[in-house]
Amino acid sequence: MEAFELFFLTLVLTLTISVSARADDALKARVGVLKLSSSAPVFIAQDKGYFRDAGLDIDLKFFDAAQPIAVATTSGDVDIGVTAFTAGLYNLAGKGTLKVIGGMSRAKAGYPLIGYFASNKAYANGLKTPKDLAGKRVAVTQIGSSFHYSLGLLADRDGFRLSDIRVVPLQSLSNVAAALKGETVDAALLPVSAARKLMDDGGAKLLGWVGDETPWQVGAVFASPRTLEKKALVTKFLAAIARADREYHDVILAAVAGGKAPINDKTRPLLEIIAKYTNLPLEQVVGNCAYIDPEGRLDVKNVAHQIAWLQGEGFVDKGVTVDAIIAKDFVKPD
């Protein structure tokens, strides 16, 4: 073999071994998430290589409701969860099996996230505004879910009892959307990602957005105690997410007007990433841009209110406190 050929083969082998070693050295983690735009920074960090740049090998695991992500994080099926707060999550955290490590989506005026929707039949019969939900059958994913809490905030604000609403838990977003379209319920609460096609196809009527009526901290990043012991992993993960939070905020959220982001040379690359992971057309993604704090901060005061409200309804154990469920070494309070 010629000397040059031998040198070239040796160089290729060395580079291959080096790349393989770096891949093996990456900290591996499974992350539970929903295919919703409210998790946009996770998708951006994965697709643009921010996790890889931080020395992480991230495997995204997709779910169809928030509560199963909390359960999977507790059981060890995933290492980190990114989803909405639920009563079940708080109860697990209260037992020491979960800790909140960062903020994610918020229901905020001007940024559609969770909507109140009426079936066409109920709308024709007079269900025109969120205030009209009293006395109606309203579908949510689960009792104690973010959708259930949103209904509670509405009831408190408008002076009717939550018990005046017949809450129908259907366990998954797809089931809720099907029931609304099939008119087996009068109304439903759904994330905009899951409801956009229904609206566009005339399968349901929008009554309003939770963020415009009663804004609150919807989503968070959380981990189990065994994951928190891997401090380097958690620190690197949050750093990569923070990088994506800032980019998402500055590129997309800063451009949102009238609840929609424009499609231009600057926004298109990120919108296409969100479309890829949510399985939505680009034209629908532009109206699904949930608000996320650019620093990944958590509205701790609102989290405390959520816990107190859910405890008052009997959904969360009385001993759970906001201080007990937050990993203060990682959370940036707002």
mmCIF file of C-alpha atoms in Angstrom:
data_model
loop_
_atom_site.group_PDB
_atom_site.id
_atom_site.type_symbol
_atom_site.label_atom_id
_atom_site.label_comp_id
_atom_site.label_asym_id
_atom_site.label_seq_id
_atom_site.Cartn_x
_atom_site.Cartn_y
_atom_site.Cartn_z
ATOM 1 C CA MET A 1 0.000 0.000 0.000
ATOM 2 C CA GLU A 2 1.280 3.434 -0.931
ATOM 3 C CA ALA A 3 2.401 5.605 1.993
ATOM 4 C CA PHE A 4 -0.159 8.290 1.109
ATOM 5 C CA GLU A 5 -3.013 5.758 1.010
ATOM 6 C CA LEU A 6 -1.950 4.370 4.372
ATOM 7 C CA PHE A 7 -1.814 7.893 5.826
ATOM 8 C CA PHE A 8 -5.269 8.719 4.417
ATOM 9 C CA LEU A 9 -6.869 5.540 5.800
ATOM 10 C CA THR A 10 -5.274 6.144 9.184
ATOM 11 C CA LEU A 11 -6.622 9.708 9.223
ATOM 12 C CA VAL A 12 -10.156 8.594 8.317
ATOM 13 C CA LEU A 13 -10.085 5.878 10.993
ATOM 14 C CA THR A 14 -8.841 8.355 13.599
ATOM 15 C CA LEU A 15 -11.550 10.871 12.761
ATOM 16 C CA THR A 16 -14.229 8.158 12.815
ATOM 17 C CA ILE A 17 -13.114 6.937 16.218
ATOM 18 C CA SER A 18 -12.975 10.545 17.494
ATOM 19 C CA VAL A 19 -16.519 11.355 16.316
ATOM 20 C CA SER A 20 -17.805 8.045 17.724
ATOM 21 C CA ALA A 21 -16.142 8.749 21.060
ATOM 22 C CA ARG A 22 -17.688 12.220 21.237
ATOM 23 C CA ALA A 23 -21.129 10.712 20.493
ATOM 24 C CA ASP A 24 -20.615 8.107 23.208
ATOM 25 C CA ASP A 25 -19.574 10.835 25.644
ATOM 26 C CA ALA A 26 -22.826 12.761 25.103
ATOM 27 C CA LEU A 27 -25.183 12.691 28.060
ATOM 28 C CA LYS A 28 -28.310 10.810 27.044
ATOM 29 C CA ALA A 29 -31.826 11.754 28.130
ATOM 30 C CA ARG A 30 -35.381 10.896 27.138
ATOM 31 C CA VAL A 31 -37.731 13.878 27.104
ATOM 32 C CA GLY A 32 -41.514 13.528 27.285
ATOM 33 C CA VAL A 33 -43.422 16.139 25.301
ATOM 34 C CA LEU A 34 -46.674 16.790 23.428
ATOM 35 C CA LYS A 35 -46.785 17.532 19.698
ATOM 36 C CA LEU A 36 -47.940 21.067 20.427
ATOM 37 C CA SER A 37 -46.503 24.477 19.572
ATOM 38 C CA SER A 38 -46.387 25.216 23.310
ATOM 39 C CA SER A 39 -43.220 23.096 23.312
ATOM 40 C CA ALA A 40 -41.645 24.976 20.394
ATOM 41 C CA PRO A 41 -38.282 25.634 22.115
ATOM 42 C CA VAL A 42 -37.801 21.883 22.639
ATOM 43 C CA PHE A 43 -38.290 21.267 18.926
ATOM 44 C CA ILE A 44 -36.008 24.146 17.972
ATOM 45 C CA ALA A 45 -33.251 22.968 20.312
ATOM 46 C CA GLN A 46 -33.502 19.438 18.928
ATOM 47 C CA ASP A 47 -33.695 20.351 15.250
ATOM 48 C CA LYS A 48 -31.020 23.068 15.275
ATOM 49 C CA GLY A 49 -28.586 20.981 17.281
ATOM 50 C CA TYR A 50 -28.596 23.060 20.468
ATOM 51 C CA PHE A 51 -28.857 19.922 22.592
ATOM 52 C CA ARG A 52 -26.011 18.342 20.631
ATOM 53 C CA ASP A 53 -23.918 21.497 21.018
ATOM 54 C CA ALA A 54 -24.435 21.244 24.779
ATOM 55 C CA GLY A 55 -23.126 17.671 24.802
ATOM 56 C CA LEU A 56 -26.530 15.989 24.977
ATOM 57 C CA ASP A 57 -28.121 13.129 23.079
ATOM 58 C CA ILE A 58 -31.872 13.792 23.415
ATOM 59 C CA ASP A 59 -34.573 11.292 22.482
ATOM 60 C CA LEU A 60 -38.022 12.900 22.271
ATOM 61 C CA LYS A 61 -40.950 10.749 23.414
ATOM 62 C CA PHE A 62 -44.390 11.974 22.354
ATOM 63 C CA PHE A 63 -47.617 11.712 24.375
ATOM 64 C CA ASP A 64 -51.279 12.659 23.806
ATOM 65 C CA ALA A 65 -52.036 14.270 27.189
ATOM 66 C CA ALA A 66 -50.125 16.088 29.922
ATOM 67 C CA GLN A 67 -50.702 13.812 32.912
ATOM 68 C CA PRO A 68 -49.084 10.697 31.345
ATOM 69 C CA ILE A 69 -45.870 12.689 30.901
ATOM 70 C CA ALA A 70 -45.716 13.362 34.653
ATOM 71 C CA VAL A 71 -46.327 9.664 35.360
ATOM 72 C CA ALA A 72 -43.662 8.613 32.840
ATOM 73 C CA THR A 73 -41.144 10.975 34.429
ATOM 74 C CA THR A 74 -41.863 9.530 37.856
ATOM 75 C CA SER A 75 -41.571 5.937 36.641
ATOM 76 C CA GLY A 76 -38.322 6.589 34.766
ATOM 77 C CA ASP A 77 -39.777 6.021 31.303
ATOM 78 C CA VAL A 78 -38.562 9.554 30.521
ATOM 79 C CA ASP A 79 -35.928 11.625 32.316
ATOM 80 C CA ILE A 80 -37.413 15.085 31.769
ATOM 81 C CA GLY A 81 -40.975 16.188 31.092
ATOM 82 C CA VAL A 82 -42.195 19.294 29.279
ATOM 83 C CA THR A 83 -45.932 19.880 29.496
ATOM 84 C CA ALA A 84 -48.776 21.634 31.289
ATOM 85 C CA PHE A 85 -49.334 21.662 35.021
ATOM 86 C CA THR A 86 -51.998 19.225 36.235
ATOM 87 C CA ALA A 87 -53.363 18.128 39.595
ATOM 88 C CA GLY A 88 -51.690 14.769 39.063
ATOM 89 C CA LEU A 89 -48.328 16.430 38.481
ATOM 90 C CA TYR A 90 -48.685 18.416 41.710
ATOM 91 C CA ASN A 91 -49.623 15.322 43.694
ATOM 92 C CA LEU A 92 -46.620 13.428 42.345
ATOM 93 C CA ALA A 93 -44.362 16.387 43.079
ATOM 94 C CA GLY A 94 -45.796 16.600 46.577
ATOM 95 C CA LYS A 95 -44.645 13.035 47.195
ATOM 96 C CA GLY A 96 -41.114 14.007 46.155
ATOM 97 C CA THR A 97 -41.160 12.137 42.848
ATOM 98 C CA LEU A 98 -40.940 15.259 40.651
ATOM 99 C CA LYS A 99 -39.403 18.721 40.793
ATOM 100 C CA VAL A 100 -40.146 21.713 38.561
ATOM 101 C CA ILE A 101 -36.926 23.016 36.985
ATOM 102 C CA GLY A 102 -38.142 25.721 34.587
ATOM 103 C CA GLY A 103 -41.032 27.514 32.929
ATOM 104 C CA MET A 104 -42.518 26.876 29.502
ATOM 105 C CA SER A 105 -45.781 28.088 27.908
ATOM 106 C CA ARG A 106 -48.075 30.765 29.327
ATOM 107 C CA ALA A 107 -51.641 31.729 28.508
ATOM 108 C CA LYS A 108 -51.081 35.393 27.687
ATOM 109 C CA ALA A 109 -53.216 37.986 25.948
ATOM 110 C CA GLY A 110 -52.481 38.222 22.248
ATOM 111 C CA TYR A 111 -50.882 34.775 21.953
ATOM 112 C CA PRO A 112 -53.447 32.007 21.287
ATOM 113 C CA LEU A 113 -52.777 28.852 23.292
ATOM 114 C CA ILE A 114 -55.880 27.348 24.950
ATOM 115 C CA GLY A 115 -59.292 28.182 23.525
ATOM 116 C CA TYR A 116 -62.912 27.773 24.548
ATOM 117 C CA PHE A 117 -64.825 26.148 21.692
ATOM 118 C CA ALA A 118 -68.520 25.479 21.127
ATOM 119 C CA SER A 119 -70.060 22.747 19.002
ATOM 120 C CA ASN A 120 -71.939 24.110 16.018
ATOM 121 C CA LYS A 121 -75.246 22.986 17.500
ATOM 122 C CA ALA A 122 -74.597 24.596 20.889
ATOM 123 C CA TYR A 123 -73.424 27.789 19.204
ATOM 124 C CA ALA A 124 -76.616 27.954 17.151
ATOM 125 C CA ASN A 125 -78.581 27.478 20.392
ATOM 126 C CA GLY A 126 -76.987 30.495 22.075
ATOM 127 C CA LEU A 127 -73.546 29.456 23.369
ATOM 128 C CA LYS A 128 -71.683 32.530 22.093
ATOM 129 C CA THR A 129 -69.160 33.543 24.789
ATOM 130 C CA PRO A 130 -67.102 31.880 27.545
ATOM 131 C CA LYS A 131 -69.572 33.265 30.129
ATOM 132 C CA ASP A 132 -72.268 31.082 28.561
ATOM 133 C CA LEU A 133 -70.493 27.839 29.548
ATOM 134 C CA ALA A 134 -72.381 27.637 32.860
ATOM 135 C CA GLY A 135 -74.894 24.804 32.632
ATOM 136 C CA LYS A 136 -73.206 23.207 29.623
ATOM 137 C CA ARG A 137 -71.397 19.905 29.006
ATOM 138 C CA VAL A 138 -67.749 20.846 28.529
ATOM 139 C CA ALA A 139 -65.067 18.356 27.474
ATOM 140 C CA VAL A 140 -61.528 18.413 28.882
ATOM 141 C CA THR A 141 -58.759 15.843 28.780
ATOM 142 C CA GLN A 142 -58.754 15.003 32.499
ATOM 143 C CA ILE A 143 -60.107 16.171 35.832
ATOM 144 C CA GLY A 144 -57.531 18.509 37.358
ATOM 145 C CA SER A 145 -55.916 19.232 33.982
ATOM 146 C CA SER A 146 -54.805 22.639 32.739
ATOM 147 C CA PHE A 147 -58.123 22.873 30.886
ATOM 148 C CA HIS A 148 -60.069 22.152 34.065
ATOM 149 C CA TYR A 149 -58.127 24.841 35.944
ATOM 150 C CA SER A 150 -58.819 27.301 33.094
ATOM 151 C CA LEU A 151 -62.539 26.655 33.558
ATOM 152 C CA GLY A 152 -62.143 27.283 37.286
ATOM 153 C CA LEU A 153 -60.464 30.631 36.663
ATOM 154 C CA LEU A 154 -63.302 31.610 34.344
ATOM 155 C CA ALA A 155 -65.949 30.599 36.906
ATOM 156 C CA ASP A 156 -64.204 32.570 39.640
ATOM 157 C CA ARG A 157 -63.917 35.646 37.439
ATOM 158 C CA ASP A 158 -67.469 35.591 36.123
ATOM 159 C CA GLY A 159 -69.162 34.723 39.405
ATOM 160 C CA PHE A 160 -70.612 31.296 38.733
ATOM 161 C CA ARG A 161 -69.746 27.975 40.362
ATOM 162 C CA LEU A 162 -67.538 25.455 38.603
ATOM 163 C CA SER A 163 -70.096 22.863 39.637
ATOM 164 C CA ASP A 164 -72.543 24.655 37.340
ATOM 165 C CA ILE A 165 -70.542 23.193 34.441
ATOM 166 C CA ARG A 166 -70.779 19.506 33.661
ATOM 167 C CA VAL A 167 -67.105 18.717 33.079
ATOM 168 C CA VAL A 168 -66.600 15.687 30.808
ATOM 169 C CA PRO A 169 -63.084 14.142 31.006
ATOM 170 C CA LEU A 170 -62.200 12.291 27.787
ATOM 171 C CA GLN A 171 -58.511 11.451 28.491
ATOM 172 C CA SER A 172 -56.907 12.690 25.274
ATOM 173 C CA LEU A 173 -56.887 15.693 22.979
ATOM 174 C CA SER A 174 -58.019 13.596 20.025
ATOM 175 C CA ASN A 175 -61.030 12.317 21.985
ATOM 176 C CA VAL A 176 -61.976 15.853 23.042
ATOM 177 C CA ALA A 177 -61.757 17.144 19.459
ATOM 178 C CA ALA A 178 -63.852 14.221 18.175
ATOM 179 C CA ALA A 179 -66.552 14.780 20.801
ATOM 180 C CA LEU A 180 -66.725 18.478 19.972
ATOM 181 C CA LYS A 181 -67.000 17.841 16.246
ATOM 182 C CA GLY A 182 -69.524 15.056 16.812
ATOM 183 C CA GLU A 183 -71.586 17.333 19.078
ATOM 184 C CA THR A 184 -71.722 14.842 21.953
ATOM 185 C CA VAL A 185 -70.634 17.756 24.170
ATOM 186 C CA ASP A 186 -71.648 21.403 24.029
ATOM 187 C CA ALA A 187 -68.164 22.796 24.306
ATOM 188 C CA ALA A 188 -64.530 21.969 24.963
ATOM 189 C CA LEU A 189 -61.218 23.471 25.927
ATOM 190 C CA LEU A 190 -58.431 22.649 23.487
ATOM 191 C CA PRO A 191 -54.966 23.916 22.637
ATOM 192 C CA VAL A 192 -54.970 25.914 19.436
ATOM 193 C CA SER A 193 -52.781 23.298 17.712
ATOM 194 C CA ALA A 194 -55.444 20.637 18.220
ATOM 195 C CA ALA A 195 -58.365 22.950 17.384
ATOM 196 C CA ARG A 196 -57.079 24.856 14.360
ATOM 197 C CA LYS A 197 -58.222 22.264 11.813
ATOM 198 C CA LEU A 198 -61.634 22.072 13.480
ATOM 199 C CA MET A 199 -61.996 25.838 13.153
ATOM 200 C CA ASP A 200 -60.748 25.936 9.575
ATOM 201 C CA ASP A 201 -63.074 23.084 8.560
ATOM 202 C CA GLY A 202 -66.101 24.633 10.283
ATOM 203 C CA GLY A 203 -66.311 21.805 12.835
ATOM 204 C CA ALA A 204 -66.498 24.092 15.890
ATOM 205 C CA LYS A 205 -66.819 27.742 16.859
ATOM 206 C CA LEU A 206 -64.207 29.706 18.808
ATOM 207 C CA LEU A 207 -65.631 31.488 21.868
ATOM 208 C CA GLY A 208 -62.371 33.053 23.060
ATOM 209 C CA TRP A 209 -58.839 32.466 24.297
ATOM 210 C CA VAL A 210 -57.924 31.681 27.885
ATOM 211 C CA GLY A 211 -54.955 34.051 27.681
ATOM 212 C CA ASP A 212 -57.248 36.956 26.847
ATOM 213 C CA GLU A 213 -59.671 36.090 29.647
ATOM 214 C CA THR A 214 -57.570 34.713 32.523
ATOM 215 C CA PRO A 215 -53.795 34.573 31.806
ATOM 216 C CA TRP A 216 -51.673 32.067 33.755
ATOM 217 C CA GLN A 217 -48.510 29.907 33.760
ATOM 218 C CA VAL A 218 -49.556 26.813 31.820
ATOM 219 C CA GLY A 219 -46.426 24.776 31.186
ATOM 220 C CA ALA A 220 -43.199 23.800 32.866
ATOM 221 C CA VAL A 221 -40.083 21.685 32.617
ATOM 222 C CA PHE A 222 -39.707 19.068 35.355
ATOM 223 C CA ALA A 223 -37.550 16.103 36.298
ATOM 224 C CA SER A 224 -37.376 13.245 38.756
ATOM 225 C CA PRO A 225 -34.953 13.252 41.727
ATOM 226 C CA ARG A 226 -32.793 10.635 40.005
ATOM 227 C CA THR A 227 -32.400 12.964 37.014
ATOM 228 C CA LEU A 228 -31.659 15.939 39.262
ATOM 229 C CA GLU A 229 -28.714 13.998 40.672
ATOM 230 C CA LYS A 230 -27.180 14.343 37.194
ATOM 231 C CA LYS A 231 -26.581 18.043 37.634
ATOM 232 C CA ALA A 232 -24.489 18.390 34.480
ATOM 233 C CA LEU A 233 -27.288 16.873 32.411
ATOM 234 C CA VAL A 234 -29.944 19.190 33.854
ATOM 235 C CA THR A 235 -27.731 22.277 33.552
ATOM 236 C CA LYS A 236 -26.870 21.521 29.927
ATOM 237 C CA PHE A 237 -30.508 20.777 29.062
ATOM 238 C CA LEU A 238 -31.764 24.044 30.546
ATOM 239 C CA ALA A 239 -28.992 25.996 28.831
ATOM 240 C CA ALA A 240 -29.972 24.562 25.445
ATOM 241 C CA ILE A 241 -33.652 25.283 26.106
ATOM 242 C CA ALA A 242 -32.829 28.845 27.202
ATOM 243 C CA ARG A 243 -30.988 29.370 23.922
ATOM 244 C CA ALA A 244 -34.082 28.208 22.015
ATOM 245 C CA ASP A 245 -36.450 30.203 24.273
ATOM 246 C CA ARG A 246 -34.622 33.402 23.414
ATOM 247 C CA GLU A 247 -34.532 32.689 19.690
ATOM 248 C CA TYR A 248 -38.215 31.714 19.590
ATOM 249 C CA HIS A 249 -39.146 34.871 21.503
ATOM 250 C CA ASP A 250 -37.012 37.282 19.509
ATOM 251 C CA VAL A 251 -37.748 35.855 16.069
ATOM 252 C CA ILE A 252 -41.356 34.643 16.245
ATOM 253 C CA LEU A 253 -43.131 36.103 19.281
ATOM 254 C CA ALA A 254 -41.728 39.567 18.669
ATOM 255 C CA ALA A 255 -43.311 39.473 15.198
ATOM 256 C CA VAL A 256 -46.775 38.230 16.259
ATOM 257 C CA ALA A 257 -49.603 40.623 15.416
ATOM 258 C CA GLY A 258 -53.301 39.888 15.712
ATOM 259 C CA GLY A 259 -52.482 36.466 17.163
ATOM 260 C CA LYS A 260 -50.443 35.365 14.134
ATOM 261 C CA ALA A 261 -46.790 35.342 13.138
ATOM 262 C CA PRO A 262 -45.835 36.502 9.641
ATOM 263 C CA ILE A 263 -44.087 34.133 7.264
ATOM 264 C CA ASN A 264 -40.899 35.752 6.047
ATOM 265 C CA ASP A 265 -37.220 34.925 5.561
ATOM 266 C CA LYS A 266 -36.544 35.432 9.265
ATOM 267 C CA THR A 267 -39.458 33.486 10.760
ATOM 268 C CA ARG A 268 -39.867 30.725 8.185
ATOM 269 C CA PRO A 269 -37.008 28.446 9.364
ATOM 270 C CA LEU A 270 -38.362 28.281 12.942
ATOM 271 C CA LEU A 271 -41.983 28.011 11.831
ATOM 272 C CA GLU A 272 -41.018 25.093 9.589
ATOM 273 C CA ILE A 273 -39.389 23.324 12.547
ATOM 274 C CA ILE A 274 -42.554 23.745 14.618
ATOM 275 C CA ALA A 275 -44.646 22.503 11.690
ATOM 276 C CA LYS A 276 -42.418 19.451 11.356
ATOM 277 C CA TYR A 277 -42.819 18.372 14.997
ATOM 278 C CA THR A 278 -46.507 19.250 15.373
ATOM 279 C CA ASN A 279 -47.530 17.741 12.028
ATOM 280 C CA LEU A 280 -49.309 20.931 11.036
ATOM 281 C CA PRO A 281 -49.199 22.911 7.783
ATOM 282 C CA LEU A 282 -47.099 26.068 7.988
ATOM 283 C CA GLU A 283 -50.219 28.182 7.430
ATOM 284 C CA GLN A 284 -51.734 26.793 10.652
ATOM 285 C CA VAL A 285 -48.567 27.067 12.726
ATOM 286 C CA VAL A 286 -48.487 30.861 12.335
ATOM 287 C CA GLY A 287 -51.577 31.141 14.554
ATOM 288 C CA ASN A 288 -50.298 28.631 17.133
ATOM 289 C CA CYS A 289 -47.426 30.606 18.644
ATOM 290 C CA ALA A 290 -47.754 30.186 22.404
ATOM 291 C CA TYR A 291 -46.063 32.749 24.614
ATOM 292 C CA ILE A 292 -42.887 31.584 26.358
ATOM 293 C CA ASP A 293 -40.720 33.767 28.569
ATOM 294 C CA PRO A 294 -37.427 34.555 26.783
ATOM 295 C CA GLU A 295 -35.463 33.604 29.915
ATOM 296 C CA GLY A 296 -37.469 30.464 30.645
ATOM 297 C CA ARG A 297 -38.725 32.023 33.882
ATOM 298 C CA LEU A 298 -41.533 30.544 35.962
ATOM 299 C CA ASP A 299 -44.436 32.549 37.418
ATOM 300 C CA VAL A 300 -44.048 31.066 40.885
ATOM 301 C CA LYS A 301 -46.851 33.176 42.347
ATOM 302 C CA ASN A 302 -49.307 31.770 39.836
ATOM 303 C CA VAL A 303 -48.087 28.218 40.478
ATOM 304 C CA ALA A 304 -48.874 28.762 44.158
ATOM 305 C CA HIS A 305 -52.373 29.937 43.172
ATOM 306 C CA GLN A 306 -52.882 26.842 41.028
ATOM 307 C CA ILE A 307 -51.967 24.578 43.920
ATOM 308 C CA ALA A 308 -54.271 26.436 46.327
ATOM 309 C CA TRP A 309 -57.177 26.363 43.876
ATOM 310 C CA LEU A 310 -56.747 22.665 43.116
ATOM 311 C CA GLN A 311 -56.519 21.927 46.834
ATOM 312 C CA GLY A 312 -59.759 23.834 47.365
ATOM 313 C CA GLU A 313 -61.433 21.607 44.774
ATOM 314 C CA GLY A 314 -60.034 18.477 46.418
ATOM 315 C CA PHE A 315 -57.783 17.601 43.481
ATOM 316 C CA VAL A 316 -54.407 18.158 45.189
ATOM 317 C CA ASP A 317 -53.281 16.901 48.599
ATOM 318 C CA LYS A 318 -53.353 19.567 51.312
ATOM 319 C CA GLY A 319 -49.688 19.118 52.219
ATOM 320 C CA VAL A 320 -48.356 20.166 48.801
ATOM 321 C CA THR A 321 -46.630 23.571 48.746
ATOM 322 C CA VAL A 322 -45.009 25.532 45.956
ATOM 323 C CA ASP A 323 -41.676 25.607 47.795
ATOM 324 C CA ALA A 324 -41.649 21.819 48.082
ATOM 325 C CA ILE A 325 -42.114 21.125 44.371
ATOM 326 C CA ILE A 326 -39.624 23.592 42.878
ATOM 327 C CA ALA A 327 -35.932 22.830 42.380
ATOM 328 C CA LYS A 328 -34.652 26.234 43.483
ATOM 329 C CA ASP A 329 -31.146 25.558 42.163
ATOM 330 C CA PHE A 330 -32.538 25.620 38.624
ATOM 331 C CA VAL A 331 -35.770 27.669 38.540
ATOM 332 C CA LYS A 332 -35.653 31.322 37.508
ATOM 333 C CA PRO A 333 -38.648 32.939 39.257
ATOM 334 C CA ASP A 334 -40.620 35.665 37.537
#
